[in-house]
């Protein structure tokens, strides 16, 4: 990062960095977690139940994987028809991840809301709320993102919750608060397998150093 003569210029530089890279980091997390969590969740339910919708879900998920956006409508119809059961919820998660990849944030938000409404599993609900917060943040729906983030509970989600909180502060231009939130995420183990968090910390550290030099 170049040396900037005023704090306002530093903030403008960070905003430009966020505009260029921030959403990619946030949404990449949604996509990556969508595939990994979805597959594990599906395996678990395959072992626990042989519901009548299993074959239909398999067909829909395979079509979504192979056809991408061309299968969005059919997958959304499957979600509507299976609202409240595990296959509908999982299809919604997979569709949301694909929608993010396709840049259709409105569809991703809709599907995540459906997945959240259809689950009673606390861990899954927290995961969905975090993804929703990221999507809402990418849509610049900051208050709605904060509302969902406030609903995430449990120490297992502390690092992710703090990181997304930092993203929200940074998007709003609250650098000190963002730095504190990212630090909390780091302290909760958030750097494990997460180079994006280190990148955010590094950029904010540079800003803090420049401010100190000017003081």
Coordinates of N, CA and C in Angstrom, one line a residue:
X1 N 0.9 -1.2 0.0 CA 0.0 0.0 0.0 C 0.9 1.2 0.0
X2 N 0.5 2.3 -0.8 CA 1.3 3.5 -0.9 C 1.2 4.3 0.4
X3 N 2.1 5.2 0.6 CA 2.1 6.1 1.8 C 1.1 7.2 1.5
X4 N 0.2 7.4 2.3 CA -0.8 8.5 2.1 C -0.6 9.6 3.2
X5 N -0.8 10.8 2.7 CA -0.5 12.0 3.6 C -1.5 12.3 4.6
X6 N -2.7 11.9 4.5 CA -3.7 12.2 5.4 C -4.5 10.9 5.8
X7 N -5.2 10.9 6.9 CA -6.0 9.8 7.3 C -7.1 9.6 6.4
X8 N -7.7 10.7 5.8 CA -8.8 10.6 4.9 C -8.3 9.9 3.6
X9 N -7.1 10.2 3.1 CA -6.6 9.5 2.0 C -6.4 8.0 2.3
X10 N -6.0 7.7 3.5 CA -5.8 6.3 3.9 C -7.1 5.5 3.9
X11 N -8.1 6.2 4.4 CA -9.5 5.6 4.5 C -10.0 5.4 3.0
X12 N -9.7 6.4 2.2 CA -10.2 6.2 0.8 C -9.4 5.0 0.1
X13 N -8.2 4.9 0.4 CA -7.4 3.8 -0.1 C -7.9 2.4 0.4
X14 N -8.2 2.3 1.6 CA -8.8 1.1 2.2 C -10.2 0.8 1.6
X15 N -11.0 1.9 1.4 CA -12.3 1.7 0.7 C -12.1 1.1 -0.7
X16 N -11.1 1.7 -1.4 CA -10.9 1.1 -2.7 C -10.4 -0.3 -2.7
X17 N -9.6 -0.7 -1.7 CA -9.1 -2.1 -1.6 C -10.3 -2.9 -1.3
X18 N -11.2 -2.5 -0.3 CA -12.4 -3.2 0.0 C -13.3 -3.4 -1.2
X19 N -13.5 -2.4 -2.0 CA -14.4 -2.5 -3.1 C -13.8 -3.5 -4.1
X20 N -12.5 -3.5 -4.3 CA -11.9 -4.4 -5.2 C -11.8 -5.9 -4.8
X21 N -11.5 -6.1 -3.5 CA -11.2 -7.4 -3.0 C -12.2 -7.9 -1.9
X22 N -12.8 -7.0 -1.2 CA -13.6 -7.4 -0.1 C -14.7 -8.4 -0.4
X23 N -15.5 -8.0 -1.4 CA -16.7 -8.9 -1.7 C -16.2 -10.3 -2.2
X24 N -15.1 -10.3 -2.9 CA -14.6 -11.6 -3.4 C -14.2 -12.5 -2.2
X25 N -13.6 -11.9 -1.2 CA -13.2 -12.7 0.0 C -14.5 -13.2 0.7
X26 N -15.4 -12.3 0.9 CA -16.7 -12.7 1.6 C -17.4 -13.8 0.9
X27 N -17.7 -13.5 -0.4 CA -18.5 -14.5 -1.2 C -17.7 -15.8 -1.5
X28 N -16.4 -15.7 -1.6 CA -15.7 -17.0 -1.7 C -15.9 -17.9 -0.5
X29 N -16.0 -17.3 0.7 CA -16.3 -18.0 1.9 C -17.6 -18.7 1.8
X30 N -18.6 -18.0 1.3 CA -20.0 -18.6 1.1 C -19.9 -19.8 0.2
X31 N -19.3 -19.6 -0.9 CA -19.2 -20.7 -1.9 C -18.5 -21.9 -1.4
X32 N -17.3 -21.7 -0.8 CA -16.5 -22.8 -0.3 C -17.2 -23.5 0.8
X33 N -17.8 -22.8 1.8 CA -18.5 -23.5 2.9 C -19.8 -24.2 2.3
X34 N -20.4 -23.7 1.3 CA -21.6 -24.3 0.8 C -21.3 -25.7 0.3
X35 N -20.3 -25.9 -0.5 CA -20.0 -27.2 -1.0 C -19.5 -28.2 0.1
X36 N -18.6 -27.8 1.0 CA -18.1 -28.6 2.1 C -19.2 -29.0 3.1
X37 N -19.9 -28.0 3.6 CA -20.9 -28.3 4.6 C -22.1 -29.0 4.0
X38 N -22.4 -28.7 2.8 CA -23.5 -29.4 2.1 C -23.3 -30.9 2.0
X39 N -22.1 -31.2 1.5 CA -21.8 -32.6 1.3 C -21.8 -33.4 2.7
X40 N -21.2 -32.8 3.7 CA -21.1 -33.5 5.0 C -22.6 -33.6 5.6
X41 N -23.4 -32.6 5.4 CA -24.7 -32.6 5.9 C -25.5 -33.7 5.2
X42 N -25.3 -33.8 3.9 CA -26.0 -34.8 3.1 C -25.6 -36.2 3.5
X43 N -24.3 -36.4 3.7 CA -23.8 -37.8 4.1 C -24.4 -38.2 5.4
X44 N -24.5 -37.2 6.4 CA -25.1 -37.5 7.7 C -26.5 -37.9 7.5
X45 N -27.3 -37.2 6.7 CA -28.7 -37.6 6.6 C -28.9 -38.9 5.8
X46 N -28.0 -39.2 4.9 CA -28.1 -40.4 4.2 C -27.9 -41.6 5.1
X47 N -27.1 -41.4 6.1 CA -26.9 -42.5 7.1 C -28.1 -42.6 8.1
X48 N -28.7 -41.5 8.3 CA -29.8 -41.4 9.3 C -31.2 -41.8 8.8
X49 N -31.4 -41.5 7.5 CA -32.7 -41.6 7.0 C -32.7 -42.0 5.5
X50 N -33.7 -42.7 5.0 CA -33.8 -43.0 3.6 C -35.1 -42.5 3.1
X51 N -35.3 -41.2 3.3 CA -36.6 -40.5 3.0 C -36.9 -40.7 1.5
X52 N -38.2 -40.6 1.2 CA -38.6 -40.8 -0.2 C -38.0 -39.8 -1.1
X53 N -37.6 -38.6 -0.6 CA -37.1 -37.5 -1.4 C -35.6 -37.7 -1.8
X54 N -35.0 -38.7 -1.3 CA -33.5 -38.9 -1.5 C -33.2 -39.0 -3.0
X55 N -33.9 -39.8 -3.7 CA -33.6 -39.9 -5.1 C -33.8 -38.6 -5.9
X56 N -34.9 -38.0 -5.6 CA -35.2 -36.7 -6.2 C -34.1 -35.7 -5.9
X57 N -33.7 -35.6 -4.7 CA -32.6 -34.7 -4.3 C -31.4 -35.0 -5.1
X58 N -31.0 -36.3 -5.2 CA -29.8 -36.7 -5.9 C -29.8 -36.2 -7.3
X59 N -31.0 -36.3 -8.0 CA -31.1 -35.8 -9.3 C -31.0 -34.3 -9.4
X60 N -31.7 -33.6 -8.5 CA -31.6 -32.2 -8.6 C -30.2 -31.7 -8.3
X61 N -29.5 -32.3 -7.3 CA -28.2 -31.8 -7.0 C -27.2 -32.1 -8.1
X62 N -27.3 -33.2 -8.8 CA -26.4 -33.5 -9.9 C -26.7 -32.6 -11.1
X63 N -28.0 -32.3 -11.3 CA -28.3 -31.4 -12.4 C -27.7 -30.0 -12.1
X64 N -27.8 -29.5 -10.8 CA -27.3 -28.2 -10.4 C -25.8 -28.2 -10.6
X65 N -25.1 -29.3 -10.2 CA -23.7 -29.3 -10.4 C -23.2 -29.3 -11.8
X66 N -24.0 -29.9 -12.7 CA -23.6 -30.0 -14.1 C -24.0 -28.9 -15.0
X67 N -25.2 -28.3 -14.6 CA -25.8 -27.3 -15.5 C -25.7 -25.9 -15.0
X68 N -25.4 -25.8 -13.7 CA -25.3 -24.4 -13.1 C -26.6 -23.7 -13.2
X69 N -26.5 -22.4 -13.6 CA -27.7 -21.5 -13.6 C -28.9 -22.0 -14.4
X70 N -28.6 -22.9 -15.3 CA -29.7 -23.5 -16.1 C -30.6 -24.3 -15.2
X71 N -30.1 -24.8 -14.1 CA -30.9 -25.6 -13.2 C -31.4 -24.9 -12.0
X72 N -31.3 -23.6 -12.0 CA -31.7 -22.8 -10.8 C -33.2 -22.9 -10.6
X73 N -34.0 -22.8 -11.7 CA -35.4 -22.8 -11.5 C -35.9 -24.1 -11.0
X74 N -35.4 -25.2 -11.6 CA -35.8 -26.6 -11.2 C -35.4 -26.8 -9.7
X75 N -34.2 -26.3 -9.3 CA -33.8 -26.5 -7.9 C -34.6 -25.7 -7.0
X76 N -35.0 -24.5 -7.4 CA -35.8 -23.7 -6.5 C -37.2 -24.3 -6.3
X77 N -37.7 -24.9 -7.4 CA -39.0 -25.6 -7.3 C -38.9 -26.8 -6.4
X78 N -37.8 -27.5 -6.4 CA -37.6 -28.6 -5.5 C -37.6 -28.1 -4.0
X79 N -36.9 -27.0 -3.8 CA -36.8 -26.4 -2.5 C -38.2 -26.1 -2.0
X80 N -39.0 -25.5 -2.8 CA -40.4 -25.1 -2.4 C -41.2 -26.3 -2.1
X81 N -41.1 -27.4 -2.9 CA -41.9 -28.6 -2.7 C -41.4 -29.4 -1.5
X82 N -40.2 -29.1 -1.0 CA -39.6 -29.9 0.1 C -39.3 -29.0 1.3
X83 N -40.0 -27.9 1.4 CA -39.7 -26.9 2.5 C -40.0 -27.6 3.8
X84 N -39.0 -27.6 4.7 CA -39.2 -28.1 6.0 C -38.6 -29.5 6.2
X85 N -38.1 -30.2 5.1 CA -37.4 -31.4 5.3 C -36.0 -31.2 5.0
X86 N -35.1 -32.2 5.3 CA -33.7 -32.1 5.2 C -33.3 -31.9 3.8
X87 N -33.9 -32.5 2.8 CA -33.5 -32.5 1.4 C -33.8 -31.1 0.9
X88 N -34.9 -30.5 1.2 CA -35.2 -29.2 0.8 C -34.3 -28.2 1.3
X89 N -33.9 -28.3 2.6 CA -32.9 -27.4 3.2 C -31.6 -27.5 2.6
X90 N -31.1 -28.7 2.3 CA -29.8 -28.9 1.7 C -29.8 -28.4 0.3
X91 N -30.9 -28.6 -0.5 CA -31.0 -28.1 -1.8 C -30.9 -26.6 -1.8
X92 N -31.5 -26.0 -0.8 CA -31.5 -24.5 -0.7 C -30.1 -24.0 -0.5
X93 N -29.3 -24.7 0.4 CA -27.9 -24.3 0.6 C -27.1 -24.5 -0.6
X94 N -27.2 -25.6 -1.3 CA -26.5 -25.8 -2.6 C -26.8 -24.7 -3.6
X95 N -28.1 -24.4 -3.7 CA -28.5 -23.4 -4.7 C -28.0 -22.1 -4.3
X96 N -28.0 -21.7 -3.1 CA -27.5 -20.4 -2.6 C -26.0 -20.3 -3.0
X97 N -25.2 -21.3 -2.8 CA -23.8 -21.3 -3.1 C -23.6 -21.1 -4.6
X98 N -24.4 -21.8 -5.4 CA -24.3 -21.6 -6.9 C -24.7 -20.2 -7.3
X99 N -25.8 -19.7 -6.6 CA -26.3 -18.4 -7.0 C -25.2 -17.3 -6.7
X100 N -24.5 -17.5 -5.6 CA -23.4 -16.5 -5.2 C -22.4 -16.6 -6.3
X101 N -22.0 -17.8 -6.7 CA -21.0 -17.9 -7.8 C -21.4 -17.3 -9.1
X102 N -22.7 -17.3 -9.4 CA -23.3 -16.7 -10.6 C -23.6 -15.2 -10.4
X103 N -23.3 -14.7 -9.2 CA -23.6 -13.3 -9.0 C -25.0 -12.9 -8.7
X104 N -25.9 -13.9 -8.5 CA -27.3 -13.7 -8.2 C -27.5 -13.7 -6.7
X105 N -27.2 -12.5 -6.1 CA -27.2 -12.4 -4.6 C -28.7 -12.4 -4.1
X106 N -29.6 -11.9 -4.9 CA -31.0 -12.0 -4.5 C -31.5 -13.4 -4.3
X107 N -31.2 -14.2 -5.3 CA -31.6 -15.7 -5.2 C -30.9 -16.3 -4.0
X108 N -29.6 -16.0 -3.8 CA -28.8 -16.6 -2.7 C -29.5 -16.3 -1.4
X109 N -29.8 -15.0 -1.2 CA -30.5 -14.6 0.0 C -31.8 -15.3 0.2
X110 N -32.6 -15.4 -0.8 CA -33.9 -16.0 -0.7 C -33.7 -17.5 -0.3
X111 N -32.8 -18.2 -0.9 CA -32.6 -19.6 -0.6 C -32.1 -19.8 0.9
X112 N -31.2 -18.9 1.3 CA -30.7 -19.0 2.6 C -31.7 -18.7 3.7
X113 N -32.6 -17.8 3.4 CA -33.7 -17.5 4.3 C -34.7 -18.8 4.4
X114 N -34.9 -19.4 3.3 CA -35.7 -20.6 3.3 C -35.0 -21.8 4.1
X115 N -33.7 -21.9 3.9 CA -33.0 -22.9 4.6 C -33.0 -22.6 6.1
X116 N -32.9 -21.4 6.5 CA -33.0 -21.0 7.9 C -34.3 -21.3 8.5
X117 N -35.4 -20.9 7.8 CA -36.7 -21.1 8.2 C -37.1 -22.6 8.4
X118 N -36.4 -23.5 7.6 CA -36.7 -24.9 7.6 C -35.9 -25.8 8.5
X119 N -35.0 -25.2 9.3 CA -34.2 -26.1 10.1 C -34.4 -25.8 11.6
X120 N -34.3 -26.8 12.4 CA -34.3 -26.7 13.9 C -33.0 -27.0 14.5
X121 N -32.0 -27.3 13.6 CA -30.7 -27.7 14.1 C -29.9 -26.4 14.4
X122 N -29.4 -26.2 15.6 CA -28.8 -25.0 16.1 C -27.5 -24.7 15.3
X123 N -26.7 -25.7 15.1 CA -25.4 -25.5 14.4 C -25.7 -25.1 12.9
X124 N -26.6 -25.8 12.3 CA -26.9 -25.4 10.9 C -27.5 -24.0 10.8
X125 N -28.4 -23.7 11.8 CA -28.9 -22.3 11.7 C -27.9 -21.3 11.9
X126 N -26.9 -21.5 12.7 CA -25.8 -20.5 12.9 C -25.0 -20.4 11.6
X127 N -24.7 -21.5 11.0 CA -24.0 -21.5 9.7 C -24.7 -20.7 8.6
X128 N -26.0 -20.9 8.5 CA -26.8 -20.2 7.6 C -26.9 -18.7 7.9
X129 N -27.0 -18.4 9.1 CA -27.0 -17.0 9.5 C -25.7 -16.3 9.1
X130 N -24.6 -16.9 9.3 CA -23.3 -16.4 8.9 C -23.3 -16.1 7.4
X131 N -23.7 -17.1 6.6 CA -23.8 -17.0 5.2 C -24.7 -15.8 4.8
X132 N -25.8 -15.8 5.4 CA -26.8 -14.7 5.1 C -26.1 -13.3 5.4
X133 N -25.4 -13.2 6.5 CA -24.8 -12.0 6.8 C -23.8 -11.6 5.8
X134 N -23.1 -12.5 5.3 CA -22.1 -12.2 4.2 C -22.8 -11.8 2.9
X135 N -23.8 -12.5 2.6 CA -24.6 -12.1 1.3 C -25.2 -10.7 1.5
X136 N -25.8 -10.4 2.6 CA -26.4 -9.1 2.9 C -25.3 -8.0 2.9
X137 N -24.2 -8.3 3.4 CA -23.1 -7.4 3.4 C -22.7 -7.1 2.0
X138 N -22.6 -8.1 1.1 CA -22.2 -7.9 -0.3 C -23.3 -7.1 -1.0
X139 N -24.5 -7.1 -0.5 CA -25.6 -6.3 -1.1 C -25.6 -4.9 -0.5
X140 N -24.7 -4.7 0.5 CA -24.7 -3.4 1.2 C -25.9 -3.2 2.0
X141 N -26.5 -4.3 2.5 CA -27.7 -4.2 3.4 C -27.1 -4.4 4.8
X142 N -26.4 -3.3 5.3 CA -25.6 -3.4 6.5 C -26.5 -3.7 7.7
X143 N -27.6 -3.0 7.9 CA -28.4 -3.2 9.1 C -28.9 -4.7 9.1
X144 N -29.4 -5.2 8.0 CA -29.9 -6.5 7.9 C -28.8 -7.5 8.2
X145 N -27.6 -7.3 7.7 CA -26.4 -8.1 8.0 C -26.1 -8.2 9.5
X146 N -26.2 -7.0 10.1 CA -25.9 -6.9 11.5 C -26.9 -7.7 12.3
X147 N -28.2 -7.6 11.9 CA -29.3 -8.3 12.6 C -29.0 -9.8 12.6
X148 N -28.7 -10.4 11.4 CA -28.4 -11.8 11.3 C -27.2 -12.2 12.1
X149 N -26.1 -11.3 12.1 CA -24.9 -11.6 12.8 C -25.2 -11.7 14.3
X150 N -26.0 -10.8 14.7 CA -26.3 -10.8 16.2 C -27.0 -12.1 16.7
X151 N -27.6 -12.8 15.7 CA -28.3 -14.1 16.1 C -27.4 -15.3 16.1
X152 N -26.1 -15.1 15.7 CA -25.2 -16.2 15.7 C -24.6 -16.4 17.2
X153 N -24.8 -17.6 17.7 CA -24.4 -17.9 19.1 C -23.4 -19.1 19.1
X154 N -22.7 -19.1 20.3 CA -21.9 -20.3 20.5 C -20.4 -20.0 20.3
X155 N -19.5 -20.6 21.1 CA -18.1 -20.4 21.0 C -17.5 -21.0 19.7
X156 N -18.2 -22.1 19.2 CA -17.7 -22.7 18.0 C -17.7 -21.7 16.8
X157 N -18.6 -20.7 16.9 CA -18.7 -19.8 15.8 C -18.1 -18.4 16.1
X158 N -17.4 -18.3 17.2 CA -16.8 -17.1 17.6 C -15.9 -16.4 16.6
X159 N -15.0 -17.2 16.0 CA -14.0 -16.7 15.1 C -14.7 -16.2 13.8
X160 N -15.6 -17.0 13.3 CA -16.3 -16.6 12.0 C -17.2 -15.3 12.3
X161 N -17.9 -15.4 13.4 CA -18.8 -14.2 13.8 C -17.9 -13.0 13.9
X162 N -16.8 -13.0 14.6 CA -16.0 -11.8 14.7 C -15.4 -11.4 13.4
X163 N -15.0 -12.3 12.5 CA -14.5 -11.9 11.2 C -15.5 -11.2 10.4
X164 N -16.7 -11.7 10.3 CA -17.8 -11.1 9.6 C -18.2 -9.7 10.2
X165 N -18.1 -9.7 11.5 CA -18.3 -8.4 12.1 C -17.3 -7.4 11.7
X166 N -16.0 -7.8 11.6 CA -15.0 -6.9 11.1 C -15.2 -6.5 9.7
X167 N -15.7 -7.4 8.8 CA -16.0 -7.1 7.4 C -17.1 -6.0 7.4
X168 N -18.1 -6.1 8.3 CA -19.2 -5.1 8.3 C -18.7 -3.8 8.8
X169 N -17.8 -3.8 9.8 CA -17.2 -2.5 10.3 C -16.4 -1.9 9.1
X170 N -15.6 -2.7 8.5 CA -14.8 -2.1 7.4 C -15.6 -1.6 6.3
X171 N -16.7 -2.2 5.9 CA -17.5 -1.8 4.8 C -18.1 -0.4 5.2
X172 N -18.3 -0.2 6.5 CA -18.9 1.1 7.0 C -17.9 2.1 7.2
X173 N -16.6 1.8 7.0 CA -15.5 2.7 7.2 C -15.1 2.9 8.6
X174 N -15.5 1.9 9.5 CA -15.1 2.0 10.9 C -13.8 1.2 11.2
X175 N -12.7 1.8 10.9 CA -11.4 1.0 10.8 C -11.0 0.5 12.2
X176 N -11.1 1.3 13.2 CA -10.7 0.9 14.5 C -11.5 -0.3 15.0
X177 N -12.8 -0.2 14.8 CA -13.7 -1.3 15.2 C -13.5 -2.6 14.4
X178 N -13.2 -2.4 13.1 CA -12.8 -3.5 12.2 C -11.6 -4.2 12.7
X179 N -10.6 -3.4 13.1 CA -9.3 -4.0 13.5 C -9.5 -4.8 14.8
X180 N -10.3 -4.3 15.7 CA -10.6 -5.0 17.0 C -11.3 -6.3 16.7
X181 N -12.3 -6.2 15.8 CA -13.1 -7.5 15.5 C -12.2 -8.5 14.8
X182 N -11.4 -8.1 13.9 CA -10.5 -9.1 13.3 C -9.5 -9.6 14.3
X183 N -9.1 -8.8 15.2 CA -8.2 -9.3 16.3 C -8.9 -10.4 17.1
X184 N -10.1 -10.1 17.4 CA -10.9 -11.1 18.2 C -11.1 -12.4 17.4
X185 N -11.2 -12.3 16.1 CA -11.3 -13.5 15.2 C -10.0 -14.3 15.2
X186 N -8.9 -13.5 15.2 CA -7.6 -14.2 15.2 C -7.4 -14.9 16.6
X187 N -7.7 -14.2 17.7 CA -7.6 -14.8 19.0 C -8.4 -16.0 19.2
X188 N -9.5 -16.1 18.5 CA -10.4 -17.3 18.6 C -10.0 -18.4 17.7
X189 N -8.9 -18.3 17.0 CA -8.4 -19.3 16.1 C -8.8 -19.2 14.7
X190 N -9.2 -18.0 14.3 CA -9.7 -17.7 13.0 C -8.7 -17.8 11.9
X191 N -7.4 -17.7 12.2 CA -6.3 -17.8 11.2 C -6.1 -19.2 10.6
X192 N -6.6 -20.2 11.3 CA -6.4 -21.6 10.8 C -7.1 -21.8 9.5
X193 N -6.2 -22.0 8.5 CA -6.8 -22.3 7.1 C -7.5 -21.1 6.5
X194 N -7.2 -19.9 7.0 CA -8.0 -18.7 6.5 C -7.0 -17.6 6.2
X195 N -6.4 -17.6 5.1 CA -5.4 -16.5 4.7 C -6.1 -15.2 4.5
X196 N -7.4 -15.2 4.2 CA -8.1 -14.0 4.0 C -8.2 -13.1 5.2
X197 N -8.3 -13.7 6.4 CA -8.3 -12.9 7.7 C -6.9 -12.3 7.9
X198 N -5.8 -13.0 7.6 CA -4.5 -12.4 7.7 C -4.3 -11.2 6.8
X199 N -4.9 -11.3 5.6 CA -4.8 -10.2 4.6 C -5.5 -9.0 5.2
X200 N -6.7 -9.2 5.7 CA -7.4 -8.0 6.3 C -6.6 -7.4 7.5
X201 N -6.1 -8.2 8.3 CA -5.3 -7.7 9.5 C -4.1 -6.9 9.0
X202 N -3.4 -7.4 8.0 CA -2.2 -6.8 7.4 C -2.6 -5.4 6.9
X203 N -3.6 -5.3 6.2 CA -4.0 -4.0 5.6 C -4.4 -3.0 6.6
X204 N -5.1 -3.4 7.6 CA -5.5 -2.5 8.7 C -4.3 -2.1 9.6
X205 N -3.3 -3.0 9.7 CA -2.1 -2.7 10.5 C -1.3 -1.6 9.8
X206 N -1.2 -1.7 8.4 CA -0.5 -0.6 7.7 C -1.2 0.7 7.9
X207 N -2.5 0.7 7.9 CA -3.2 2.0 8.1 C -2.9 2.5 9.5
X208 N -2.9 1.6 10.5 CA -2.7 2.1 11.9 C -1.2 2.7 12.0
X209 N -0.3 2.1 11.4 CA 1.1 2.5 11.4 C 1.2 3.9 10.8
X210 N 0.5 4.1 9.7 CA 0.6 5.4 9.0 C 0.0 6.5 9.9
X211 N -1.1 6.2 10.6 CA -1.8 7.2 11.4 C -0.9 7.5 12.6
X212 N -0.2 6.5 13.2 CA 0.7 6.7 14.3 C 1.9 7.6 13.9
X213 N 2.4 7.4 12.6 CA 3.5 8.3 12.1 C 3.1 9.7 12.0
X214 N 1.9 10.0 11.7 CA 1.4 11.3 11.5 C 1.1 12.0 12.8
X215 N 0.8 11.2 13.8 CA 0.5 11.8 15.1 C 1.6 12.6 15.8

